[in-house]
């Protein structure tokens, strides 16, 4: 039986929230254990469905995993030890990769360890077609023969050893940057990636690889240089905080006219663009320390804004649905251009059912905002970030809002109901008899 969320009535979010470890940093960092000739000990790993799915894949490949499963340790993440000294397989099956496309990045480490790999093509998903051509073209440049057979990428390294190469991406891709960066750590010679993705999660992965003895320079810029080494050794690493989770709660504080103190993330080095936009809209954001901020509405009226999603350091696509929800309740017209994914407006019909007035023209959403627009309704979560936007809308609606199919939320928001209830919300997670 699927689960649903029931939110009761309007709530001001007041209090403190500790931001969890970042899903999108933890996933590639866990994958990087495949390169390690020893044990990688990780901390600040969030308790999430996507992490469990990835661990299932790694154990299938022969990685020995030890998890500190103490769930009472809320908000401090899991500690996980991964040992990939005796891998047993190089096949990542469709049944797992189709559930979570981030698992496609096992391709690079498997090629580096075995000289061959078979990884299912991930296929499209709710937000777009999401091809992997940038990954595959780059591997070919590193001396890999690639064929696609029965939905699988079958890859083998021509002379048994990956070769360093000068690779220019036709556009920045987070996953391709991670895939190539990991493979290049054990390749012969130097690999240079230009037009690389610059997201903070790329820097976190590079820092973890370097802690294992890799030689990665320039992560966080457009040009990354990786000098191949013979092997990577045991290391300990703590995963960065989740900037998308943090931004979701920041937006929640403004929407509910609340007052939140958030900690556990280097806010100003990961969310600069978002902070700038929220301040323009009318947020009052106080820096308490590098890792702690306080956010509430400022004194003036909230203002509409035009937003364009872009690769980092631009405005993130992963915080598009949340800001659209906020803009729906600000008097005046706002627009959002979604430039990263072609189908990332699935939340619009659901937000409109709750009282928003949003129309879509191609990749542009026009939001005719109106204060107090949200009314309660029964709605359906469609993807991870869309789901949290419905929760935020529900916190601003009178009476009961019911959100179905919340497994999407469980993929990416650790202890969401507990964290929000700790700040005054009234959210219940229950089984949905109708699903
Ligand atoms: C990562 O996905 C994130 N996932 C996504 O977060 C995020 O939305 C996205 O980056 C953009 O920031 C993880 O980190 C696990 P891309 P990824 O490769 O790596 C096109 C969330 O909600 N492209 O940077 O798959 C692609 O179709 C998720 O947590 C190609 O055309 O994203 C897209 O339009 C969802 N060919 C654009 O590039 C390729 O070979 C950016 O994709 C690869 C990508």
mmCIF file with all atom_site columns, C-alpha atoms in Angstrom, residues 10 26 44-45 48 54 69 97 103 123 154 161 199 226 233 264 296 341 350 357 380 394 400 417 419-420:
data_model
loop_
_atom_site.group_PDB
_atom_site.id
_atom_site.type_symbol
_atom_site.label_atom_id
_atom_site.label_alt_id
_atom_site.label_comp_id
_atom_site.label_asym_id
_atom_site.label_entity_id
_atom_site.label_seq_id
_atom_site.pdbx_PDB_ins_code
_atom_site.Cartn_x
_atom_site.Cartn_y
_atom_site.Cartn_z
_atom_site.occupancy
_atom_site.B_iso_or_equiv
_atom_site.pdbx_formal_charge
_atom_site.auth_seq_id
_atom_site.auth_comp_id
_atom_site.auth_asym_id
_atom_site.auth_atom_id
_atom_site.pdbx_PDB_model_num
ATOM 1  C CA . UNK A 1 10  ? -2.215 26.843 8.054   1.00 0.00 ? 10  UNK A CA 1
ATOM 2  C CA . UNK A 1 26  ? 26.198 11.206 -1.008  1.00 0.00 ? 26  UNK A CA 1
ATOM 3  C CA . UNK A 1 44  ? 26.508 12.440 7.376   1.00 0.00 ? 44  UNK A CA 1
ATOM 4  C CA . UNK A 1 45  ? 24.785 10.045 4.950   1.00 0.00 ? 45  UNK A CA 1
ATOM 5  C CA . UNK A 1 48  ? 16.767 8.012  2.145   1.00 0.00 ? 48  UNK A CA 1
ATOM 6  C CA . UNK A 1 54  ? 22.252 2.442  -4.400  1.00 0.00 ? 54  UNK A CA 1
ATOM 7  C CA . UNK A 1 69  ? 21.589 1.869  11.410  1.00 0.00 ? 69  UNK A CA 1
ATOM 8  C CA . UNK A 1 97  ? 19.232 1.574  -12.682 1.00 0.00 ? 97  UNK A CA 1
ATOM 9  C CA . UNK A 1 103 ? 23.275 4.701  -10.454 1.00 0.00 ? 103 UNK A CA 1
ATOM 10 C CA . UNK A 1 123 ? 15.700 5.614  -19.706 1.00 0.00 ? 123 UNK A CA 1
ATOM 11 C CA . UNK A 1 154 ? 28.261 -2.777 -23.006 1.00 0.00 ? 154 UNK A CA 1
ATOM 12 C CA . UNK A 1 161 ? 43.649 0.321  -19.346 1.00 0.00 ? 161 UNK A CA 1
ATOM 13 C CA . UNK A 1 199 ? 28.003 22.208 -8.729  1.00 0.00 ? 199 UNK A CA 1
ATOM 14 C CA . UNK A 1 226 ? 42.767 14.533 -13.066 1.00 0.00 ? 226 UNK A CA 1
ATOM 15 C CA . UNK A 1 233 ? 43.427 3.869  -0.451  1.00 0.00 ? 233 UNK A CA 1
ATOM 16 C CA . UNK A 1 264 ? 24.498 22.200 8.692   1.00 0.00 ? 264 UNK A CA 1
ATOM 17 C CA . UNK A 1 296 ? 12.012 35.222 7.877   1.00 0.00 ? 296 UNK A CA 1
ATOM 18 C CA . UNK A 1 341 ? 14.829 19.726 -18.163 1.00 0.00 ? 341 UNK A CA 1
ATOM 19 C CA . UNK A 1 350 ? -1.469 20.141 -8.928  1.00 0.00 ? 350 UNK A CA 1
ATOM 20 C CA . UNK A 1 357 ? -2.859 30.524 -11.318 1.00 0.00 ? 357 UNK A CA 1
ATOM 21 C CA . UNK A 1 380 ? -0.621 13.808 -6.139  1.00 0.00 ? 380 UNK A CA 1
ATOM 22 C CA . UNK A 1 394 ? -0.412 22.703 2.018   1.00 0.00 ? 394 UNK A CA 1
ATOM 23 C CA . UNK A 1 400 ? -6.751 19.459 5.401   1.00 0.00 ? 400 UNK A CA 1
ATOM 24 C CA . UNK A 1 417 ? 7.496  15.306 8.570   1.00 0.00 ? 417 UNK A CA 1
ATOM 25 C CA . UNK A 1 419 ? 11.518 18.228 10.935  1.00 0.00 ? 419 UNK A CA 1
ATOM 26 C CA . UNK A 1 420 ? 8.485  20.327 9.945   1.00 0.00 ? 420 UNK A CA 1
#
